[in-house]
Coordinates of C-alpha atoms in Angstrom, one line a residue:
M1 CA 67.4 178.5 -23.4
N2 CA 67.6 178.4 -27.1
R3 CA 65.0 177.4 -29.5
R4 CA 67.1 173.8 -30.5
V5 CA 67.3 173.3 -26.6
W6 CA 64.0 173.2 -25.9
G7 CA 62.4 171.1 -29.0
L8 CA 64.5 168.4 -27.9
F9 CA 62.9 168.4 -24.5
P10 CA 59.9 166.2 -25.5
V11 CA 62.5 163.3 -27.0
L12 CA 64.4 163.0 -23.7
L13 CA 61.3 163.5 -21.8
G14 CA 59.9 160.6 -24.0
V15 CA 63.2 158.5 -23.7
V16 CA 63.9 159.7 -19.9
F17 CA 59.7 157.6 -19.8
L18 CA 60.2 155.3 -21.9
T19 CA 63.4 153.9 -19.8
S20 CA 61.5 154.7 -16.7
C21 CA 58.7 152.3 -17.6
D22 CA 61.1 149.7 -18.8
G23 CA 62.9 149.0 -15.7
G24 CA 66.0 150.6 -16.9
S25 CA 67.6 147.2 -16.4
A26 CA 68.1 143.4 -18.6
P27 CA 65.6 140.7 -17.2
S28 CA 67.2 137.9 -15.3
G29 CA 69.7 135.8 -16.8
D30 CA 72.0 138.7 -17.5
S31 CA 72.3 138.8 -21.6
G32 CA 70.9 141.1 -23.4
S33 CA 69.9 145.0 -23.5
P34 CA 67.6 146.7 -21.2
G35 CA 64.2 145.7 -22.5
T36 CA 64.8 142.5 -24.6
D37 CA 64.0 139.5 -23.9
P38 CA 67.3 137.1 -22.8
I39 CA 69.2 135.1 -25.6
D40 CA 69.1 132.3 -23.4
R41 CA 69.1 129.4 -26.5
A42 CA 71.7 128.8 -29.3
I43 CA 72.8 126.9 -32.3
A44 CA 76.1 126.0 -34.3
V45 CA 74.4 124.2 -37.5
L46 CA 78.2 121.8 -38.3
T47 CA 79.0 121.6 -42.0
P48 CA 82.1 118.8 -42.6
T49 CA 85.3 121.1 -43.8
Q50 CA 86.6 119.9 -47.6
G51 CA 86.9 116.3 -47.9
N52 CA 85.1 115.0 -44.7
D53 CA 81.8 114.3 -44.2
V54 CA 81.4 115.4 -41.0
S55 CA 77.8 116.9 -40.5
G56 CA 75.7 117.4 -37.2
T57 CA 73.9 120.4 -34.5
V58 CA 75.4 121.5 -30.8
D59 CA 72.7 123.1 -29.1
F60 CA 73.9 125.1 -25.7
V61 CA 70.5 126.3 -23.4
Q62 CA 71.7 128.8 -20.4
A63 CA 70.5 127.8 -16.8
G64 CA 71.5 130.4 -14.3
E65 CA 74.8 130.3 -14.3
A66 CA 76.0 127.3 -16.5
V67 CA 75.6 126.8 -20.3
Q68 CA 74.4 122.6 -20.9
V69 CA 76.0 122.0 -24.4
V70 CA 74.3 119.0 -26.3
V71 CA 76.3 117.6 -30.1
N72 CA 74.6 115.5 -32.2
V73 CA 77.2 114.9 -34.8
Q74 CA 77.1 111.5 -37.7
G75 CA 80.1 111.2 -40.4
L76 CA 83.1 110.2 -38.1
K77 CA 85.0 106.7 -39.0
P78 CA 83.1 104.5 -36.5
N79 CA 85.4 103.6 -32.9
T80 CA 86.9 107.5 -32.8
V81 CA 88.1 109.7 -30.8
H82 CA 87.8 113.4 -31.2
G83 CA 88.1 117.4 -30.2
W84 CA 85.7 119.8 -29.9
H85 CA 86.1 123.1 -28.9
I86 CA 84.8 126.4 -28.9
H87 CA 86.5 128.6 -31.1
E88 CA 87.3 132.5 -31.4
F89 CA 85.4 133.6 -34.7
G90 CA 82.8 132.5 -36.1
D91 CA 83.8 132.7 -39.3
I92 CA 83.3 129.6 -42.1
S93 CA 85.2 131.2 -45.0
T94 CA 88.2 129.1 -45.4
P95 CA 87.0 125.4 -46.6
D96 CA 89.4 124.3 -44.0
G97 CA 88.0 125.8 -41.3
N98 CA 91.1 127.7 -39.8
S99 CA 89.2 131.0 -40.1
M100 CA 87.7 130.1 -37.0
G101 CA 91.0 130.9 -35.3
G102 CA 92.0 129.5 -31.9
H103 CA 89.9 128.3 -29.2
Y104 CA 88.2 130.7 -27.7
N105 CA 90.1 132.4 -24.7
P106 CA 88.9 135.3 -23.4
E107 CA 90.6 134.6 -20.2
N108 CA 93.6 133.6 -21.6
Q109 CA 94.0 130.0 -19.4
D110 CA 96.2 127.2 -20.8
H111 CA 94.8 124.9 -22.2
A112 CA 92.8 122.3 -20.7
L113 CA 89.7 119.8 -20.6
P114 CA 86.4 120.0 -19.4
N115 CA 88.0 118.2 -15.6
K116 CA 90.1 121.4 -14.9
T117 CA 88.9 124.4 -13.8
N118 CA 91.8 126.7 -15.7
R119 CA 91.4 125.9 -19.5
H120 CA 90.1 128.1 -22.6
A121 CA 86.8 128.9 -22.5
G122 CA 85.9 126.9 -25.6
D123 CA 87.6 123.8 -24.5
L124 CA 85.0 121.2 -24.5
G125 CA 86.9 117.9 -24.6
N126 CA 86.1 114.9 -26.7
L127 CA 83.3 112.8 -28.5
T128 CA 83.8 109.0 -29.0
A129 CA 82.1 108.0 -32.2
D130 CA 80.1 104.6 -32.1
A131 CA 79.8 101.9 -34.1
Q132 CA 77.9 103.5 -37.0
G133 CA 80.1 106.9 -36.4
N134 CA 77.6 108.9 -34.4
A135 CA 78.7 111.1 -31.7
R136 CA 75.9 112.6 -28.9
Q137 CA 77.5 114.0 -25.9
E138 CA 76.0 116.5 -23.5
I139 CA 78.1 118.6 -20.7
T140 CA 77.2 121.1 -18.6
V141 CA 80.0 124.0 -18.3
D142 CA 80.5 127.2 -15.7
N143 CA 82.8 128.7 -17.9
I144 CA 80.6 131.0 -20.7
S145 CA 77.6 132.5 -20.7
I146 CA 75.5 132.2 -25.0
N147 CA 75.2 136.1 -24.5
G148 CA 75.9 137.7 -20.9
T149 CA 79.3 139.0 -19.3
K150 CA 80.6 135.3 -18.6
N151 CA 82.7 135.1 -21.9
P152 CA 80.0 135.1 -24.3
I153 CA 79.4 132.8 -27.5
L154 CA 76.8 134.1 -29.8
G155 CA 78.4 134.5 -33.0
R156 CA 81.6 132.3 -32.0
G157 CA 82.4 128.9 -33.9
V158 CA 82.5 125.0 -33.1
I159 CA 84.6 123.1 -34.6
I160 CA 85.4 119.2 -34.3
H161 CA 88.8 118.0 -35.1
A162 CA 90.3 114.9 -36.5
D163 CA 92.1 113.6 -33.3
E164 CA 92.1 113.0 -29.5
D165 CA 92.3 115.9 -27.2
D166 CA 94.9 114.6 -24.7
G167 CA 94.7 117.9 -23.1
G168 CA 98.0 118.6 -24.0
Q169 CA 99.8 122.4 -25.0
P170 CA 99.1 124.8 -26.3
T171 CA 95.8 123.6 -27.6
G172 CA 95.9 119.5 -26.9
N173 CA 96.8 118.1 -30.4
A174 CA 93.8 117.0 -32.1
G175 CA 94.4 117.6 -35.4
A176 CA 92.9 118.6 -38.5
R177 CA 89.3 120.5 -38.3
I178 CA 87.4 118.4 -39.4
A179 CA 83.5 119.8 -39.1
Q180 CA 82.7 123.8 -38.7
G181 CA 79.5 126.0 -37.6
V182 CA 78.5 129.3 -36.0
I183 CA 76.8 129.7 -32.9
G184 CA 73.6 131.6 -33.7
V185 CA 70.4 132.1 -31.9
R186 CA 68.2 129.5 -31.6
Q187 CA 64.6 129.8 -32.6
V188 CA 63.0 129.7 -29.0
N189 CA 60.3 127.6 -29.5
Q190 CA 61.9 124.9 -32.1
P191 CA 63.5 121.6 -29.7
E192 CA 67.2 121.2 -29.9
S193 CA 68.6 118.4 -31.7

């Protein structure tokens, strides 16, 4: 065995030791790399697209195999209904929200509302604004994960649309994009919005 190989031996032994002490597997929650804390909370801070006044937050909490999603939005027209979806890219570089791409659809499903099992992973249905133009909604879905193996959403985007999602093809006819936000890791000790 030459000197180069013998010189690597302590490094390789250290890697094997650290891996065996760590357990070599990710913690429960099916997320993250070995030895890291699972990412079980995420947030998208919504900002208005050009010409709109809609803002808010979308909180995501991993709960076993499901994800609880809580949206709080302000600045909508009073008493209106709006489609909202997870989109494929976390890219807010265009003022109209189009750089977010289409609905997040890693399983190549048809578009549908949340009462259908087979739908885009990003299909979250509709929000209804109250008389003050505010909307708050909670939904629990089992076709995504925050950072696990089941359609992970971390780094993707959320769009609020101008119109109601009617469940039609290919994207529900929900109209223009009036707010956008990137899904990022939420600070663990911060309360949900």
